[in-house]
Amino acid sequence: MRDVLIVGAGPAGISSAIVCARAGVKVKVVDEFVRPGGRLLGQLHEEPDGTWWNGIETAERLISEARELGVEFDMGVSVYNLKRSGDEWKVYTTKDTIRAKALLLATGAAETALPIAGWTLPGVMSIGAAQVMTNVHRVRPGQRGVIVGVNILSTAIARELELAGVEIESMMLPLKSLITEDAGDPGKVLDSLLRVAHLAPSKFLRFGSGMMKSPSMKRFGLKFYPKSGFRVWGIPVKLRQAVVEIVGSEQVEGVRVVDIDLDGNPVESTERLIEADFVCIAGGLYPLVELAALAGCSFRYVEELGGHVPIHSEKMKTGLKGLYVAGNITGIESAKVAMSQGEVAGYSIAEELLGTRSFEEPLRAALEKVEATRQKADIQFHPGIEKGREQVEMAFKVWEAEMGNQLYVKKG
C-alpha cells in the first residue's frame, strides 16, 4: 500500500509529490498522458518583464527533482473508479488497483466545447489541442487557420502558434446562440479582454483600452471597432465578425462568416467565405471533477472559479478523510498558482500521515505563497477569483461546523 497516490502529473501534482517526498512520505503519481508535466508542456510565453516562461523547462526541472527524491511516475494510466475502504483509498486504474492512505486529485481542467456547424470535419480541433500539437509534439496543426472564440486562453495560445510559424488568418467570435452565450456577445468578450489589456503588445491598444472605463465608452468603442479587426502580434482579432459554419467536403476548406452588430446579431447580406485548412475552437476551461464526484465530494457551483468545484479548505482538504485536491480542479487559475497549491496540499498530507505539527511553519509559508502568486498573476481567467475562493472556504467551514454538531449530538 502506498502512503500517497496523486492522480495528475501536472504542476499541482508534481509540486505536491516533491513536498511529500521531502517529508519522507512514499509517493506514486499516475496520469493518463504518456509523459509527466501536464499543462506545463504546452506553455511558452513572454512575461511583462521581458523574460520567457518555458513550461517544458519548468516541467523537466520539477520532474527531475521528484524522481531524485524517489517519486514513482506511472504514465499512460487512466483512473476509472475510486472508493474509501476502511482506513485507505482504493483506486481502480486501467493497469491495476492501487491502495493508498491518502489521495490527491490534481486532475486539472478540460476545455468547453462550442458546437458549430461543420465541427466534425478533419482539421477542426480545440485550441488546447493545437497548443499540444505545436509545442509538445512539434507538429503543425495546418498552414492557415482560424480561431473561433476570443478569450484569454485563445489569445495566449494564438501567440504561441504565431511564434511557431503557424499562420492565424484571424480570431473571431462564434455566432451568438443559446449554446455559445457570452462567447458570441461582442460586449462581453470585450470586457474579458480589457482585464488583460495591460499585456497588449501595442502602446496604442493599451492606451485605447485604458479609456474604456464606462459602459457607454465600451459601446462607443465597439461601434467603431474596425471590421478588419485590431492586430495583436500580427493576428487580426475581429469582434464584429462571427463564424456561421465550418465548410469542406472531406476536410476543412474554410469558414463561412458574417458581420454582426453590437449585440452579436448577424447583419443581412454580409456572408462570405474565408479560406483555411484548420480551425481551432476556444470555449474556455472548466474544472475536471469527475473523480471527485465518484469519491463522494460535496460541490459548489462558483462562476468565478469556472464551474462546479469540490468543497475544500484553504489547506486543500476535502470533507472526506484522506482526500485532497489541488490545481485547476479547485478553480481555473495559472500554472504558477497550481504549483503553489500543490505545495500546500503536500504539507497538509505529510502533516496528517506523519501525525506531526512540525509542518505548521512551512504550511503557513506555502499558503502565503499561494496568495502572493495569485496577486502577481498577469492573467486571471475569471474575474473575482478571491471572491470565489472565499465562497468555497466558507462552505467548508459550514460543513465542518455541521459535522461537529452531529458528533456532539451523538456523544450527548
CSV table of N, CA, C and O in Angstrom, one decimal, residues 295-376:
chain,number,residue,atom,x,y,z
A,295,ALA,N,-15.8,10.0,-5.8
A,295,ALA,CA,-15.3,9.8,-4.4
A,295,ALA,C,-16.4,10.2,-3.4
A,295,ALA,O,-16.4,9.7,-2.2
A,296,GLY,N,-17.4,11.0,-3.8
A,296,GLY,CA,-18.5,11.4,-2.9
A,296,GLY,C,-18.3,12.8,-2.3
A,296,GLY,O,-18.9,13.2,-1.3
A,297,CYS,N,-17.5,13.7,-3.0
A,297,CYS,CA,-17.2,15.0,-2.5
A,297,CYS,C,-18.5,15.9,-2.6
A,297,CYS,O,-19.3,15.7,-3.5
A,298,SER,N,-18.6,16.8,-1.8
A,298,SER,CA,-19.7,17.8,-1.9
A,298,SER,C,-19.2,18.9,-2.8
A,298,SER,O,-18.0,19.2,-2.9
A,299,PHE,N,-20.1,19.5,-3.6
A,299,PHE,CA,-19.7,20.5,-4.6
A,299,PHE,C,-20.4,21.9,-4.4
A,299,PHE,O,-21.5,21.9,-3.8
A,300,ARG,N,-19.8,22.9,-5.0
A,300,ARG,CA,-20.4,24.2,-5.0
A,300,ARG,C,-20.2,24.8,-6.4
A,300,ARG,O,-19.0,24.7,-6.9
A,301,TYR,N,-21.2,25.3,-7.1
A,301,TYR,CA,-21.0,26.0,-8.4
A,301,TYR,C,-20.6,27.4,-8.1
A,301,TYR,O,-21.3,28.2,-7.5
A,302,VAL,N,-19.4,27.7,-8.6
A,302,VAL,CA,-18.8,29.1,-8.4
A,302,VAL,C,-18.4,29.6,-9.8
A,302,VAL,O,-17.4,29.1,-10.3
A,303,GLU,N,-19.1,30.5,-10.3
A,303,GLU,CA,-18.8,31.1,-11.6
A,303,GLU,C,-17.4,31.6,-11.7
A,303,GLU,O,-16.7,31.5,-12.7
A,304,GLU,N,-17.0,32.3,-10.6
A,304,GLU,CA,-15.6,32.9,-10.6
A,304,GLU,C,-14.5,31.9,-10.7
A,304,GLU,O,-13.4,32.2,-11.0
A,305,LEU,N,-14.8,30.6,-10.4
A,305,LEU,CA,-13.8,29.6,-10.5
A,305,LEU,C,-13.9,28.7,-11.7
A,305,LEU,O,-13.2,27.8,-11.9
A,306,GLY,N,-14.9,29.0,-12.5
A,306,GLY,CA,-15.1,28.3,-13.8
A,306,GLY,C,-16.1,27.2,-13.8
A,306,GLY,O,-16.3,26.5,-14.8
A,307,GLY,N,-16.8,26.9,-12.7
A,307,GLY,CA,-17.9,25.9,-12.7
A,307,GLY,C,-18.0,25.2,-11.4
A,307,GLY,O,-17.7,25.8,-10.3
A,308,HIS,N,-18.4,23.9,-11.4
A,308,HIS,CA,-18.5,23.2,-10.1
A,308,HIS,C,-17.1,22.8,-9.6
A,308,HIS,O,-16.3,22.3,-10.4
A,309,VAL,N,-16.9,23.0,-8.3
A,309,VAL,CA,-15.6,22.7,-7.7
A,309,VAL,C,-15.9,21.9,-6.4
A,309,VAL,O,-17.0,22.2,-5.7
A,310,PRO,N,-15.1,20.9,-6.0
A,310,PRO,CA,-15.3,20.2,-4.7
A,310,PRO,C,-15.0,21.2,-3.6
A,310,PRO,O,-14.1,22.0,-3.6
A,311,ILE,N,-15.9,21.1,-2.6
A,311,ILE,CA,-15.7,22.0,-1.4
A,311,ILE,C,-14.5,21.5,-0.7
A,311,ILE,O,-14.3,20.3,-0.4
A,312,HIS,N,-13.6,22.5,-0.3
A,312,HIS,CA,-12.3,22.2,0.3
A,312,HIS,C,-11.9,23.4,1.1
A,312,HIS,O,-12.3,24.5,1.0
A,313,SER,N,-10.9,23.1,2.0
A,313,SER,CA,-10.4,24.2,2.8
A,313,SER,C,-9.2,24.8,2.1
A,313,SER,O,-8.7,24.4,1.1
A,314,GLU,N,-8.7,25.9,2.7
A,314,GLU,CA,-7.5,26.6,2.1
A,314,GLU,C,-6.3,25.7,2.2
A,314,GLU,O,-5.3,25.9,1.4
A,315,LYS,N,-6.3,24.6,3.0
A,315,LYS,CA,-5.2,23.7,3.1
A,315,LYS,C,-5.4,22.5,2.1
A,315,LYS,O,-4.7,21.5,2.2
A,316,MET,N,-6.4,22.6,1.2
A,316,MET,CA,-6.6,21.7,0.2
A,316,MET,C,-7.3,20.4,0.6
A,316,MET,O,-7.3,19.4,-0.1
A,317,LYS,N,-7.8,20.4,1.8
A,317,LYS,CA,-8.5,19.2,2.4
A,317,LYS,C,-10.0,19.2,1.9
A,317,LYS,O,-10.6,20.3,1.9
A,318,THR,N,-10.5,18.1,1.5
A,318,THR,CA,-11.9,17.9,1.3
A,318,THR,C,-12.6,17.5,2.6
A,318,THR,O,-12.0,17.2,3.6
A,319,GLY,N,-13.9,17.2,2.5
A,319,GLY,CA,-14.7,16.7,3.6
A,319,GLY,C,-14.5,15.2,3.8
A,319,GLY,O,-15.1,14.7,4.8
A,320,LEU,N,-13.8,14.6,2.9
A,320,LEU,CA,-13.6,13.1,3.0
A,320,LEU,C,-12.2,12.8,3.6
A,320,LEU,O,-11.2,13.4,3.1
A,321,LYS,N,-12.1,12.0,4.5
A,321,LYS,CA,-10.8,11.7,5.2
A,321,LYS,C,-9.8,11.2,4.2
A,321,LYS,O,-10.0,10.3,3.4
A,322,GLY,N,-8.6,11.8,4.2
A,322,GLY,CA,-7.5,11.4,3.4
A,322,GLY,C,-7.6,11.8,1.9
A,322,GLY,O,-6.8,11.4,1.1
A,323,LEU,N,-8.6,12.7,1.6
A,323,LEU,CA,-8.8,13.1,0.2
A,323,LEU,C,-8.5,14.6,0.1
A,323,LEU,O,-9.1,15.4,0.8
A,324,TYR,N,-7.6,14.9,-0.8
A,324,TYR,CA,-7.2,16.3,-1.1
A,324,TYR,C,-7.3,16.7,-2.5
A,324,TYR,O,-7.4,15.8,-3.4
A,325,VAL,N,-7.4,18.0,-2.8
A,325,VAL,CA,-7.5,18.5,-4.2
A,325,VAL,C,-6.5,19.6,-4.3
A,325,VAL,O,-6.2,20.3,-3.4
A,326,ALA,N,-6.0,19.9,-5.5
A,326,ALA,CA,-5.1,21.0,-5.8
A,326,ALA,C,-5.1,21.2,-7.3
A,326,ALA,O,-5.3,20.3,-8.1
A,327,GLY,N,-4.8,22.5,-7.7
A,327,GLY,CA,-4.7,22.9,-9.1
A,327,GLY,C,-6.1,23.2,-9.6
A,327,GLY,O,-7.0,23.7,-8.9
A,328,ASN,N,-6.2,23.1,-10.9
A,328,ASN,CA,-7.4,23.6,-11.6
A,328,ASN,C,-8.7,22.8,-11.3
A,328,ASN,O,-9.8,23.3,-11.6
A,329,ILE,N,-8.6,21.7,-10.6
A,329,ILE,CA,-9.8,21.0,-10.2
A,329,ILE,C,-10.5,21.9,-9.1
A,329,ILE,O,-11.7,21.8,-8.9
A,330,THR,N,-9.8,22.8,-8.5
A,330,THR,CA,-10.3,23.7,-7.5
A,330,THR,C,-10.7,25.0,-8.0
A,330,THR,O,-11.2,25.9,-7.3
A,331,GLY,N,-10.5,25.3,-9.3
A,331,GLY,CA,-10.8,26.6,-9.9
A,331,GLY,C,-9.8,26.9,-10.9
A,331,GLY,O,-8.6,26.6,-10.8
A,332,ILE,N,-10.2,27.6,-12.0
A,332,ILE,CA,-9.3,27.8,-13.1
A,332,ILE,C,-8.3,29.0,-12.8
A,332,ILE,O,-8.8,30.2,-12.7
A,333,GLU,N,-7.0,28.7,-12.7
A,333,GLU,CA,-6.0,29.7,-12.5
A,333,GLU,C,-4.8,29.3,-13.2
A,333,GLU,O,-4.8,28.3,-14.0
A,334,SER,N,-3.7,30.1,-13.0
A,334,SER,CA,-2.5,29.8,-13.8
A,334,SER,C,-1.7,28.6,-13.3
A,334,SER,O,-2.0,28.1,-12.2
A,335,ALA,N,-0.8,28.2,-14.1
A,335,ALA,CA,0.1,27.0,-13.7
A,335,ALA,C,0.9,27.4,-12.4
A,335,ALA,O,1.2,26.5,-11.6
A,336,LYS,N,1.3,28.6,-12.3
A,336,LYS,CA,2.1,29.0,-11.1
A,336,LYS,C,1.2,28.9,-9.8
A,336,LYS,O,1.8,28.5,-8.8
A,337,VAL,N,0.0,29.3,-9.9
A,337,VAL,CA,-0.9,29.1,-8.7
A,337,VAL,C,-1.1,27.6,-8.4
A,337,VAL,O,-1.1,27.2,-7.3
A,338,ALA,N,-1.3,26.8,-9.5
A,338,ALA,CA,-1.4,25.4,-9.3
A,338,ALA,C,-0.2,24.8,-8.6
A,338,ALA,O,-0.3,23.9,-7.7
A,339,MET,N,1.0,25.2,-9.0
A,339,MET,CA,2.2,24.7,-8.3
A,339,MET,C,2.2,25.1,-6.8
A,339,MET,O,2.6,24.2,-6.0
A,340,SER,N,1.8,26.3,-6.5
A,340,SER,CA,1.8,26.7,-5.1
A,340,SER,C,0.8,26.0,-4.3
A,340,SER,O,1.0,25.6,-3.2
A,341,GLN,N,-0.4,25.7,-4.9
A,341,GLN,CA,-1.4,24.9,-4.3
A,341,GLN,C,-1.0,23.5,-4.0
A,341,GLN,O,-1.3,22.9,-3.0
A,342,GLY,N,-0.2,23.0,-5.0
A,342,GLY,CA,0.3,21.6,-4.8
A,342,GLY,C,1.3,21.5,-3.6
A,342,GLY,O,1.2,20.5,-2.8
A,343,GLU,N,2.0,22.6,-3.4
A,343,GLU,CA,2.9,22.6,-2.2
A,343,GLU,C,2.1,22.6,-0.9
A,343,GLU,O,2.4,21.9,0.1
A,344,VAL,N,1.0,23.4,-0.9
A,344,VAL,CA,0.1,23.4,0.3
A,344,VAL,C,-0.5,22.0,0.6
A,344,VAL,O,-0.4,21.5,1.7
A,345,ALA,N,-1.0,21.4,-0.5
A,345,ALA,CA,-1.5,20.0,-0.4
A,345,ALA,C,-0.5,19.1,0.1
A,345,ALA,O,-0.8,18.2,1.0
A,346,GLY,N,0.8,19.2,-0.3
A,346,GLY,CA,1.8,18.3,0.1
A,346,GLY,C,2.1,18.4,1.6
A,346,GLY,O,2.2,17.4,2.3
A,347,TYR,N,2.2,19.6,2.1
A,347,TYR,CA,2.4,19.8,3.5
A,347,TYR,C,1.2,19.3,4.4
A,347,TYR,O,1.4,18.7,5.4
A,348,SER,N,0.0,19.5,3.9
A,348,SER,CA,-1.2,19.1,4.6
A,348,SER,C,-1.2,17.5,4.7
A,348,SER,O,-1.5,16.9,5.7
A,349,ILE,N,-0.9,16.9,3.6
A,349,ILE,CA,-0.8,15.4,3.5
A,349,ILE,C,0.2,14.9,4.5
A,349,ILE,O,0.0,13.9,5.3
A,350,ALA,N,1.4,15.4,4.4
A,350,ALA,CA,2.5,15.0,5.2
A,350,ALA,C,2.2,15.2,6.7
A,350,ALA,O,2.5,14.3,7.6
A,351,GLU,N,1.6,16.3,7.0
A,351,GLU,CA,1.2,16.6,8.4
A,351,GLU,C,0.2,15.5,8.9
A,351,GLU,O,0.3,15.0,10.1
A,352,GLU,N,-0.8,15.2,8.1
A,352,GLU,CA,-1.8,14.2,8.5
A,352,GLU,C,-1.2,12.8,8.6
A,352,GLU,O,-1.4,12.1,9.6
A,353,LEU,N,-0.4,12.4,7.6
A,353,LEU,CA,0.1,11.0,7.6
A,353,LEU,C,1.2,10.8,8.7
A,353,LEU,O,1.2,9.7,9.3
A,354,LEU,N,2.0,11.8,8.9
A,354,LEU,CA,3.1,11.6,9.9
A,354,LEU,C,2.7,12.0,11.3
A,354,LEU,O,3.4,11.8,12.3
A,355,GLY,N,1.5,12.5,11.5
A,355,GLY,CA,1.0,12.9,12.8
A,355,GLY,C,1.8,13.8,13.5
A,355,GLY,O,2.1,13.7,14.7
A,356,THR,N,2.3,14.9,12.8
A,356,THR,CA,3.2,15.8,13.5
A,356,THR,C,2.8,17.2,13.1
A,356,THR,O,2.1,17.5,12.1
A,357,ARG,N,3.2,18.2,14.0
A,357,ARG,CA,2.9,19.6,13.8
A,357,ARG,C,4.1,20.3,13.3
A,357,ARG,O,4.1,21.6,13.3
A,358,SER,N,5.1,19.6,12.9
A,358,SER,CA,6.4,20.2,12.5
A,358,SER,C,6.3,20.9,11.2
A,358,SER,O,7.2,21.7,10.8
A,359,PHE,N,5.2,20.7,10.5
A,359,PHE,CA,5.0,21.4,9.2
A,359,PHE,C,4.2,22.6,9.2
A,359,PHE,O,3.8,23.2,8.2
A,360,GLU,N,3.8,23.1,10.4
A,360,GLU,CA,3.0,24.2,10.6
A,360,GLU,C,3.6,25.5,9.9
A,360,GLU,O,2.9,26.2,9.2
A,361,GLU,N,4.9,25.7,10.2
A,361,GLU,CA,5.5,26.9,9.6
A,361,GLU,C,5.6,26.8,8.1
A,361,GLU,O,5.2,27.8,7.4
A,362,PRO,N,6.2,25.7,7.5
A,362,PRO,CA,6.2,25.7,6.0
A,362,PRO,C,4.8,25.7,5.4
A,362,PRO,O,4.7,26.2,4.3
A,363,LEU,N,3.8,25.1,6.1
A,363,LEU,CA,2.5,25.2,5.5
A,363,LEU,C,1.9,26.6,5.5
A,363,LEU,O,1.3,27.0,4.5
A,364,ARG,N,2.2,27.3,6.6
A,364,ARG,CA,1.8,28.7,6.6
A,364,ARG,C,2.5,29.5,5.5
A,364,ARG,O,1.8,30.3,4.8
A,365,ALA,N,3.8,29.3,5.3
A,365,ALA,CA,4.5,30.0,4.2
A,365,ALA,C,4.0,29.6,2.9
A,365,ALA,O,3.9,30.4,2.0
A,366,ALA,N,3.6,28.3,2.7
A,366,ALA,CA,3.0,27.9,1.4
A,366,ALA,C,1.7,28.5,1.1
A,366,ALA,O,1.4,28.9,0.0
A,367,LEU,N,0.9,28.7,2.2
A,367,LEU,CA,-0.4,29.4,2.0
A,367,LEU,C,-0.2,30.8,1.6
A,367,LEU,O,-0.9,31.4,0.7
A,368,GLU,N,0.8,31.5,2.2
A,368,GLU,CA,1.1,32.9,1.8
A,368,GLU,C,1.6,33.0,0.4
A,368,GLU,O,1.3,33.9,-0.3
A,369,LYS,N,2.3,31.9,0.0
A,369,LYS,CA,2.9,31.9,-1.4
A,369,LYS,C,1.8,31.8,-2.4
A,369,LYS,O,1.8,32.4,-3.5
A,370,VAL,N,0.7,31.0,-2.1
A,370,VAL,CA,-0.4,30.9,-3.0
A,370,VAL,C,-1.1,32.2,-3.2
A,370,VAL,O,-1.3,32.7,-4.3
A,371,GLU,N,-1.3,33.0,-2.1
A,371,GLU,CA,-1.9,34.3,-2.2
A,371,GLU,C,-1.0,35.3,-3.0
A,371,GLU,O,-1.5,36.0,-3.8
A,372,ALA,N,0.3,35.3,-2.7
A,372,ALA,CA,1.2,36.2,-3.4
A,372,ALA,C,1.2,35.9,-4.8
A,372,ALA,O,1.3,36.8,-5.7
A,373,THR,N,1.3,34.6,-5.2
A,373,THR,CA,1.3,34.2,-6.6
A,373,THR,C,0.0,34.6,-7.3
A,373,THR,O,0.1,35.1,-8.5
A,374,ARG,N,-1.1,34.5,-6.6
A,374,ARG,CA,-2.4,34.9,-7.2
A,374,ARG,C,-2.4,36.4,-7.5
A,374,ARG,O,-2.9,36.8,-8.5
A,375,GLN,N,-1.9,37.1,-6.5
A,375,GLN,CA,-1.9,38.6,-6.6
A,375,GLN,C,-1.0,39.1,-7.8
A,375,GLN,O,-1.3,40.1,-8.4
A,376,LYS,N,0.1,38.4,-8.0
A,376,LYS,CA,1.0,38.7,-9.0
A,376,LYS,C,0.7,38.2,-10.4
A,376,LYS,O,1.3,38.5,-11.4
